[in-house]
Amino acid sequence: MNKKRIKSFTELVNYRNSLKEKFDPNKIYLRICLTGCRAYGSMDVKNAFLKEIEKRKLKDKVEIIGTGCHGFCAQAPVMTIEPRPSVRSEGEPGGIFYSRMTSEDVPEIVEKTLTKGKIVEHLLYEDRKTGKKIINSLEVPFYKEQVKNVLKNCGKIDPQNIDDYIRNEGYDSLAKVLQKMKPEEVIEEIKESGLRGRGGAGFPTGLKWQLCRNTNSFANKKFVICNADEGDPGAFMDRAVVEGDPHSVIEGMLIGAYAISATEGYIYVRAEYPIAVQHIKIAIQQAEELGLLGENILGTDFSFNLKIKEGAGAFVCGEETALIASIEGKRGMPRPRPPFPIESGLWGKPTVINNVETWANVPLIIQKGANWFSGLGTEKSKGTKIFSLAGKVNNTGLVEVPMGATLRKIIFDIGGGIVGGRKFKAVQLGGPSGGCIPEEYLDMPVDYDSLQSIGAIMGSGGMIVLDENNCMVEIARYFLEFTQDESCGKCIPCRIGTKRMLEILARITKGEGKDEDIGLLVKLAKMVKDSSLCGLGQTAPNPVLTTINYFLKEYETHIQDKRCLSFVCEALYTTPCMDTCPVNIEVHGYVALIAQGKFHEALDLIKERNPFPSICGRVCHHPCEIRCRRAEIDEPLALRALKRFVADHEIELERGKIKPKVEKFRAEKVAIIGSGPAGLSCAYYLIRRGYRITIFEALETPGGMMAVGIPNYRLPKRLTRLEISDILNMGIELKTGVEIGKDISFDKLTKEYNAVFVAIGAKKNVKLGIPGEENEGVIPVLDFLRDVNLGNVISIGRKVTIIGGGDSAIDAARTSIRLGTKEVTVLYRRSLEEMPARKEDINEAKLEGVKIETLVAPVRILSTNGRVNSLECIRMKLGEFDKTGRRRPIPIEGSEFKIDTDMVIPAVGQAVDFTFLTDKLEITEEGTIKVDENQMTSYSGVFAGGDAVTGPETVISALAQGMRAGEAIDKYLNNGKVSEEVVAKTKISYPTRALVEEEIEVAETKRQIMPTLKKVERVKGFKEVELGFTKEMAITEAKRCLRCYEKE
Amino acid sequence: MDKVNLTIDGKKIEVPAGTTIMSAAKMLGIKIPHLCYHENLPPISSCRLCVVEVEGAKNLVASCSYPVTEGLVVKTDTERVLNARKIVLELLLSIHPIDCLTCEKSGDCKLEKYAYELKVSSSRFTGEKNIYLIENGNPFIERNYNRCILCGDCILACNEVQYQEILDYAYRGFKTKVSTAFEKPLLETGCVFCGQCVRVCPVGAITEKNKKGKGREWEFTKVKTVCPYCGCGCEIELNIKEGEIVRVTSDPKSAVNRGNLCVKGKFGFEFINHPERLKKPMLRKSDVPTCAEASVGGRGLKSKFEEVGWEKALNIVTEKFKEIKEKYGSEAIAGLASAKCTNEENYLFQKFIRAVIGTNNVDHCARLCHAPSVVGLAKAFGSGAMTNTIAEIRKADCILVTGSNTSEAHPIVALEIKAAVRQNKGKLILADPREIEMTNFAALWLRQKPGTDVALFNGIANVIINEKLYNKKFINERTEGFDQFEEALKKYTPEYVEKITAVPAKDIILAGRMYAQAERGSIVYSMGITQHTTGTDNVLVLANLALLTGNIGRESTGVNPLRGQNNVQGACDMGALPNFLPGYQKLDNKEVKEKFEKSWQVKLPTNSGLTVVEIFNAILEGKIKALYIMGENIMLSDPNINHVEEALKKLEFLVVQDIFLTETAKFANVILPACSFAEKDGIYTNTERRVQRVRKAIEPIGESKPDWQIISELSTRMGYTMSYNSPGEIMDEIARLTPIYGGINYLRLDNNEGLCWPCPDKSHPGTKILHQEKFTRGLGKFHPVEYKPPAEETDKNYPLILTTGRVLYHYHTGTMTRRVEGLNQLVPTGYVELNPTDGEKYGLKDGDSVKVSSRRGSILTKVYLTERVASGIVFIPFHFVESAANILTNDVFDPEAKMPELKVCAVSLTPLK
């Protein structure tokens, strides 16, 4: 490509016009990312397109543009098709956004989209919130909220073709500067814009230029340098810019060079960025050919030569003085400042060094003016900033937003929230030199100064999202290990200080931490920060200091309790599943036993901690699965299903065998009020230690909510009965139909029994609090479910509307279907993503025909003759974030609408009904029973647990409460010690730790899908929907276990 | 803004802008602890012990590098600062082996000092330590990086003072260490063992091997004196414990060398206490004829001599001199003074020869080094010494170095040239036939054929005139003879000169432009220029260049001959020359003669005496019968040794006064044991005319005596009473009689600077730059010089050109350095440098034995194949008696300066099976 030099401003304009003329608006343009997405096979996709287009002779109609990064790396490879072939409407911005395609999808795209103008559905992006497929790239939430200035060309132009840049007004700013502006005016413009260095420290760019311009250079030589030595783990925005739009950087440097009178420049880019190196080289060569670099640029006196210097990958070379040393051919080591590079930089000459993003901003400011730029951002931080979003966030990629956007907006709106539904914990901003920001600052506007105020830095804008599976001590250790490795070794605080810090952190993560370690760490960290020679050492302690500051508790847990609750520090946890399980079942143990076909042993192991494997195998919310490590590879193990499998297996084959019996009872008697999961698990715990137990149950059947709150199709009654009777058969006295305060006085209980456990649940319905609730046809959800479960006759409405998003709401909806209603709608005021009901149940409900309307709230219930006929609702939108970290739903005024309905089931909450206790026990503000850390109430000897204490919770939570209470009662009655078990077990020996006897390879198979009843079968009645794993499925699934317990 | 005001710890002070906080604090008497800061090195700010609080600064700043600004408020003793400093020390203690009990550095260790001062005895931060093997597989330096605190000073010293670039950081993070390339032992790295790393190491990581176990800092007495090796005249401190010299250090403030030393100055002192030192006078046994076998330093010859008392020895000498003087007249006796002895001793020696013997037959080895400089520069400028000082070189923006293997022969001057190039971006033009180390620093290297210097520099002058780059104003106002000069130069076009010199014409043009366009151009040369039959011509063409461009009489310019021996300048100054009285006062000047005759109270001879080579000829002609040699080893240093030997054998009586039984002494009838420099007082004058004090550090070895005492006693016995009580008295006499030394006395020399002559009176500050307002001779004079080929050219029988010179690790005739075991280990014996293509031609490999022959003799040596020499040229260092280069060299001499052509002769090479 040999081009003619452009020798004047007019020639440049003419050249651009000729390029514009050549651009064919009737063509369809395919823009495929060939930089970042290359690792995901975008080159193959492109080649497949070329082949297919050739084959179908579409060459005149379609053009493929290999672009830089589109930003949405999580969806790689990505492409846009513009304009959308079917709706070739004038000026419709954006195009079809396809992602995660392979070369095999290409013929389909060509066939459907390029020739017929149709959409290939499965390549569209699905909105996580609404579940809808999105066609237009600009409508994708990830892009929608961004303001792409610096990235405007990235993903749009071909970075290897200067013409593409020039056609899009490239080098116009340079021409403007050379033609119309004095160097001082350029500096003034940059100063006025408020642009601050995007490399991290945020020094005002214009001021830096001015200082350098004012520095005398005897040899009359100055330099500009572009720092493209992006070394932070997790940062890739500079890379994207130089790969995707190298000319914007070159143009920025040209303008800067003109402003400070420099004649030479360097782009320092790490050699590990081969595409960046290649694109810069091409860009320089093409700019030189056109005379945009070199002597007498655009026919003026201004000359500027640009060279590329490939760095060897030392992190410290991002520090300006070390970078300069590296260009000079020395070992990249920082030197003390002052003198600053603006006085004495490269080869001792005045030098302006700015980072990629800073330079790329320059042409924009010149083109659109300082006011345009300063109109964006906050008071002291102007313009936009690119963040590279990485870590445990759904939408990893590059995000450009105006300064001052909140972290929550970036992480949750643009980033799509945390992967796998886990909890957000912190975000590490600014790479290893930055700090960890906890949840409490999510709503803080992000700019240079606010970040500094909370101990972090903007850095280059790396944003690594951390969730509950990230241990903050380990995170601090990890980043420090990086900086320690990358320390140039020159100054003592950084070389030895960070090493000693690292050693302290390492020993904390190994469980060898000492009480004084945190204090020592903080002292040392502050000194290293205060005394180190360069930015590396001065910022290396940031992750340590911020994590100690915001996550002190985690450090303390590591040191004092020797526990790592994130299941990262190997010495400090058993397995994520076991440690997460509220009753600490040795999950990995039963999984391993199942893998080996030892089902009895597996069940015994479960029953050590949980008497209800069959129940929990069906209804448990399985927190174990959420934290399962396998989830980070594909999907978590189906632990709930495995538990159910062994329980069912036992029931089918072994029921009737000898059950454990208590051999010798003690004298102490314990009364338990309520036979729900909390009461029963407490009883289970205590009877095994020989206590005499009496359970008082107000209803006629035991089981509490397990028995009357969960419909049969999820949990068949016979199983509940079976498992409860197994417990009772150990020697527990059960008194049903006895209501305390009515049938027996509370005082009598406390007198007759050595201890009392109150586990009365939360069985009072919470009202909607809207007009019309008193009408006929409005049935509180608990009443509804209880009646169904007890077999009472219900006349179901024709059109049922359920209000709420929890398990009961979904249960009520699915029950209604089974009762023969025509139409069921669930109304929820937040988004689908935020519904608290189990995801699998929501999906089943949808499958069964339940309609779910989100972002809707009831306003009032309308009636005729005291009977419900419709419901007035209002649409909601998501507003600011509330305390729970969720967006607050706010009504959209004027969006009221009516739903035709004849039955309304409010399912918005449950409360504790403790009327008989009010004068005895202290009650919390939330209306639950107040207990201390031993589950003891304000009444000595009286303990409480379950929903009555926690508010409505899951079965497993109640079980844990009961167990804890059992342990507390035991200690209370046994001089503070835990008693020995007195149960004669059918001694089945199972291994407790060394679980896998033979070499079992971790299976690569996908998660086994639970077989379910067909839809037609389901709605006919209350048959159990989930059918359970077969033996083969169970073994296969169990073999997927990664065996986290096998530690190094 | 030249001055800035600041406040440190509440005290206000005004200091020059650019001062560091640490220096400013020092002015206020506030001491700031520091480990890595070293006054001779650029601040590296690595240790962070010197951190202070600066108002408005976010972090603590390193006071050693932070330049003060107006209104700065500094606090050096806050809790925050002290805490940081303590942690620095604690961190260091966490990696440091606390082996102070056996550490050589204890007592002088900065870590120890500050741990003590800041009361840090242990570390809260224990953890991993790096374990390194100790490297001591070399003669001089032990590196124990277990003790290293990684301040980086050794690296700076190696790279930015010595420019040797042997040491640098390796690895990263906690594993960072100081290392040679690929962690090779120093011996394999090209390390020159200058000991700079040892000097600057603040802890015991890099130490002198030869000091090991010999004492601690506080046990040493340090005696400031001057290095006895080359003409640089570095100030050294002899560290003495119980009468023994344990090591050598140097004051960072020393004017010449700024504390820098070379391997010889730093480590080459073992000879002083060497068992072979002469301890008693000796007479050759009557049955022993003069012995001729070659042995290093005349070793194993002691049995041929009989030790006697001073009385007997001096009586014999007295009798014999008297006898010969009476029998043949004064002219039958000659004396060779010594460029190694002090000014006082040389003064007394020439006084003895002139006043007691009654002849001007006194000369010394200056004849063999810079006689042409003395003659040539006197002709051009009026004075034959270096026109400028060593320290000025680093500020020159162009330096023309020729005929000087500076980094090996004058290592400390080389540092200044390197600094000029590397620090100040000066340009070095190097003209040398060999690819010496300095070529690495040269912007332009001109590789002329040996002996073609006149043509080369005439060519450069031709370019300067042709391109009108000369300094017209200077030429008009301060010179004469330009027109004839211009005319004579016309034929020396670059193309013509290329044919003679083999230097490409374009390089000659470039050199002319570079030198002429420099604001401060300096010419530095040495024996590669002088040791030719055209030595004087060579000097003149260089002088012409300086005159042409006005590069003289100003700072960092001039024509600077580097003198070879520690006191060759002084020996000349003292009149140890056959044609000058002390201070270059002419023999035939009536007033001068009267002054001396009056003072010395004798009649002085008026005819010029004989020069070194002339003396040997005279001996062979039977004219000279007796010779008195003080501290010279002509059997190795003089050309055509066979000729010298013949002469020595022919003598009736030879007295040699030296510290060892040298190759020359073995021919002596009487050997008088003299003291080494460490055992006596006196002064040396170095190459830049700087007069410096030599101080007695230890008592004389055995019964040896300082030369001045021996001369005095001999003189008195001869009937001319010399009753000096100390060298100081002699110095005062010198000052009285020698105008250029007129203002110099010991008291004035008791500083770090000494004085540069001319220093006519006691209030005169000395003269660093000669010819400032006017030349010593009035106007500078151009001398048209025609190129003449060397006296001996190659032919079929002798096809190679031999050139000779020094190596870094040895000095002169090896009398001293070959008695330093470590130096001998580094370069154990002589060799001949041969270009690999020639090697191939002769079928020779590295280390093969060869016979090298010239028309005058042959030597056996081994081959060292190297690109350093061009094809057709061989180089042999002259230090080694077993393959003495001067058996081969040509004693034909320069007609004016009487300098023999040591640098060029024709030789042949015969491989030995």
CSV table of N, CA and C in Angstrom, one decimal, chain B residues 234-299:
chain,number,residue,atom,x,y,z
B,234,CYS,N,47.3,9.5,42.6
B,234,CYS,CA,46.1,9.4,43.5
B,234,CYS,C,46.5,9.4,44.9
B,235,GLU,N,45.7,10.1,45.7
B,235,GLU,CA,45.9,10.1,47.1
B,235,GLU,C,45.4,8.8,47.7
B,236,ILE,N,46.2,8.2,48.5
B,236,ILE,CA,45.8,7.0,49.2
B,236,ILE,C,46.0,7.1,50.7
B,237,GLU,N,45.3,6.2,51.4
B,237,GLU,CA,45.5,6.2,52.8
B,237,GLU,C,46.0,4.8,53.1
B,238,LEU,N,47.2,4.7,53.7
B,238,LEU,CA,47.7,3.4,54.2
B,238,LEU,C,47.1,3.1,55.5
B,239,ASN,N,46.4,2.0,55.6
B,239,ASN,CA,45.8,1.6,56.9
B,239,ASN,C,46.8,0.7,57.7
B,240,ILE,N,47.2,1.2,58.8
B,240,ILE,CA,48.3,0.5,59.5
B,240,ILE,C,47.8,-0.1,60.8
B,241,LYS,N,48.2,-1.3,61.0
B,241,LYS,CA,47.9,-1.9,62.3
B,241,LYS,C,49.2,-2.5,62.8
B,242,GLU,N,49.7,-2.1,63.9
B,242,GLU,CA,50.9,-2.6,64.5
B,242,GLU,C,52.0,-2.6,63.5
B,243,GLY,N,52.2,-1.5,62.8
B,243,GLY,CA,53.4,-1.4,61.9
B,243,GLY,C,53.2,-2.1,60.6
B,244,GLU,N,52.1,-2.8,60.4
B,244,GLU,CA,51.9,-3.4,59.1
B,244,GLU,C,50.8,-2.8,58.3
B,245,ILE,N,51.0,-2.7,57.0
B,245,ILE,CA,50.0,-2.1,56.1
B,245,ILE,C,48.9,-3.2,55.8
B,246,VAL,N,47.7,-2.9,56.2
B,246,VAL,CA,46.7,-3.9,56.1
B,246,VAL,C,45.8,-3.7,54.9
B,247,ARG,N,45.6,-2.5,54.6
B,247,ARG,CA,44.8,-2.2,53.4
B,247,ARG,C,45.0,-0.8,52.9
B,248,VAL,N,44.5,-0.5,51.8
B,248,VAL,CA,44.6,0.9,51.2
B,248,VAL,C,43.2,1.4,51.0
B,249,THR,N,43.0,2.6,51.5
B,249,THR,CA,41.7,3.3,51.2
B,249,THR,C,42.0,4.7,50.6
B,250,SER,N,41.0,5.4,50.3
B,250,SER,CA,41.3,6.7,49.7
B,250,SER,C,40.2,7.7,50.1
B,251,ASP,N,40.6,8.9,50.4
B,251,ASP,CA,39.6,9.9,50.9
B,251,ASP,C,38.8,10.3,49.7
B,252,PRO,N,37.4,10.3,49.9
B,252,PRO,CA,36.6,10.7,48.7
B,252,PRO,C,36.8,12.2,48.3
B,253,LYS,N,37.4,12.9,49.2
B,253,LYS,CA,37.7,14.3,48.9
B,253,LYS,C,39.0,14.6,48.1
B,254,SER,N,39.7,13.5,47.9
B,254,SER,CA,41.0,13.7,47.3
B,254,SER,C,40.9,14.4,45.9
B,255,ALA,N,41.7,15.4,45.6
B,255,ALA,CA,41.5,16.2,44.5
B,255,ALA,C,41.7,15.4,43.2
B,256,VAL,N,42.7,14.5,43.1
B,256,VAL,CA,43.0,13.9,41.9
B,256,VAL,C,42.0,12.8,41.6
B,257,ASN,N,41.8,11.9,42.6
B,257,ASN,CA,41.0,10.7,42.3
B,257,ASN,C,39.7,10.6,43.0
B,258,ARG,N,39.3,11.5,43.8
B,258,ARG,CA,38.0,11.5,44.4
B,258,ARG,C,37.7,10.2,45.2
B,259,GLY,N,38.8,9.6,45.7
B,259,GLY,CA,38.6,8.4,46.4
B,259,GLY,C,38.7,7.1,45.5
B,260,ASN,N,38.6,7.3,44.2
B,260,ASN,CA,38.7,6.2,43.3
B,260,ASN,C,40.2,5.7,43.2
B,261,LEU,N,40.3,4.4,43.0
B,261,LEU,CA,41.6,3.8,42.9
B,261,LEU,C,41.5,2.7,41.8
B,262,CYS,N,42.7,2.3,41.3
B,262,CYS,CA,42.7,1.2,40.4
B,262,CYS,C,43.2,0.0,41.1
B,263,VAL,N,43.3,-1.1,40.5
B,263,VAL,CA,43.6,-2.4,41.1
B,263,VAL,C,45.0,-2.3,41.8
B,264,LYS,N,45.9,-1.5,41.2
B,264,LYS,CA,47.3,-1.5,41.7
B,264,LYS,C,47.2,-0.6,43.0
B,265,GLY,N,46.6,0.5,42.9
B,265,GLY,CA,46.5,1.4,44.0
B,265,GLY,C,45.8,0.8,45.2
B,266,LYS,N,44.7,0.1,44.9
B,266,LYS,CA,43.9,-0.5,45.9
B,266,LYS,C,44.5,-1.7,46.5
B,267,PHE,N,45.0,-2.6,45.7
B,267,PHE,CA,45.4,-3.9,46.2
B,267,PHE,C,46.9,-4.2,46.0
B,268,GLY,N,47.7,-3.3,45.4
B,268,GLY,CA,49.1,-3.6,45.0
B,268,GLY,C,50.1,-3.2,46.1
B,269,PHE,N,49.9,-3.4,47.3
B,269,PHE,CA,50.8,-2.9,48.3
B,269,PHE,C,51.6,-4.0,49.0
B,270,GLU,N,51.4,-5.2,48.6
B,270,GLU,CA,52.0,-6.4,49.3
B,270,GLU,C,53.5,-6.3,49.2
B,271,PHE,N,54.0,-5.7,48.1
B,271,PHE,CA,55.5,-5.6,47.9
B,271,PHE,C,56.2,-5.0,49.1
B,272,ILE,N,55.5,-4.1,49.8
B,272,ILE,CA,56.2,-3.3,50.8
B,272,ILE,C,56.8,-4.2,51.9
B,273,ASN,N,56.0,-5.1,52.3
B,273,ASN,CA,56.5,-6.0,53.3
B,273,ASN,C,57.1,-7.4,52.7
B,274,HIS,N,57.3,-7.3,51.4
B,274,HIS,CA,57.7,-8.6,50.8
B,274,HIS,C,59.1,-9.1,51.4
B,275,PRO,N,59.2,-10.4,51.6
B,275,PRO,CA,60.4,-10.9,52.2
B,275,PRO,C,61.6,-10.7,51.4
B,276,GLU,N,61.5,-10.4,50.1
B,276,GLU,CA,62.7,-10.2,49.3
B,276,GLU,C,63.2,-8.7,49.3
B,277,ARG,N,62.5,-7.9,50.2
B,277,ARG,CA,63.0,-6.6,50.3
B,277,ARG,C,64.5,-6.6,50.7
B,278,LEU,N,65.3,-5.7,50.1
B,278,LEU,CA,66.7,-5.6,50.5
B,278,LEU,C,66.7,-5.0,51.9
B,279,LYS,N,67.4,-5.7,52.8
B,279,LYS,CA,67.5,-5.2,54.2
B,279,LYS,C,68.8,-4.7,54.6
B,280,LYS,N,69.8,-5.1,53.9
B,280,LYS,CA,71.2,-4.7,54.2
B,280,LYS,C,71.9,-4.4,52.9
B,281,PRO,N,72.9,-3.5,53.0
B,281,PRO,CA,73.8,-3.3,51.8
B,281,PRO,C,74.5,-4.6,51.4
B,282,MET,N,74.7,-4.7,50.1
B,282,MET,CA,75.4,-5.9,49.6
B,282,MET,C,76.5,-5.7,48.7
B,283,LEU,N,77.5,-6.5,48.8
B,283,LEU,CA,78.6,-6.4,47.8
B,283,LEU,C,78.6,-7.7,47.0
B,284,ARG,N,78.9,-7.5,45.7
B,284,ARG,CA,79.0,-8.7,44.9
B,284,ARG,C,80.2,-9.5,45.3
B,285,LYS,N,80.0,-10.8,45.5
B,285,LYS,CA,81.1,-11.6,45.9
B,285,LYS,C,82.2,-11.5,44.9
B,286,SER,N,83.4,-11.5,45.3
B,286,SER,CA,84.5,-11.3,44.3
B,286,SER,C,84.6,-12.4,43.3
B,287,ASP,N,84.2,-13.6,43.6
B,287,ASP,CA,84.3,-14.7,42.7
B,287,ASP,C,83.2,-14.8,41.7
B,288,VAL,N,82.2,-13.9,41.9
B,288,VAL,CA,81.0,-14.0,41.0
B,288,VAL,C,81.1,-13.0,39.9
B,289,PRO,N,81.1,-13.5,38.7
B,289,PRO,CA,81.1,-12.5,37.6
B,289,PRO,C,79.7,-11.9,37.5
B,290,THR,N,79.5,-10.9,36.7
B,290,THR,CA,78.1,-10.4,36.5
B,290,THR,C,77.3,-11.5,36.0
B,291,CYS,N,76.1,-11.6,36.5
B,291,CYS,CA,75.3,-12.7,36.1
B,291,CYS,C,74.2,-12.3,35.1
B,292,ALA,N,73.9,-13.1,34.2
B,292,ALA,CA,73.0,-12.6,33.1
B,292,ALA,C,71.7,-13.4,33.1
B,293,GLU,N,71.5,-14.5,33.9
B,293,GLU,CA,70.3,-15.2,33.7
B,293,GLU,C,69.1,-14.4,34.0
B,294,ALA,N,68.1,-14.6,33.2
B,294,ALA,CA,66.8,-13.9,33.5
B,294,ALA,C,66.0,-14.6,34.6
B,295,SER,N,65.6,-13.8,35.5
B,295,SER,CA,64.7,-14.3,36.5
B,295,SER,C,63.9,-13.2,37.0
B,296,VAL,N,62.6,-13.5,37.4
B,296,VAL,CA,61.7,-12.4,37.7
B,296,VAL,C,62.3,-11.6,38.9
B,297,GLY,N,62.6,-10.4,38.6
B,297,GLY,CA,63.1,-9.5,39.6
B,297,GLY,C,64.4,-9.9,40.2
B,298,GLY,N,65.2,-10.6,39.5
B,298,GLY,CA,66.5,-11.0,40.0
B,298,GLY,C,66.4,-12.0,41.1
B,299,ARG,N,65.3,-12.7,41.2
B,299,ARG,CA,65.2,-13.6,42.3
B,299,ARG,C,66.3,-14.7,42.3
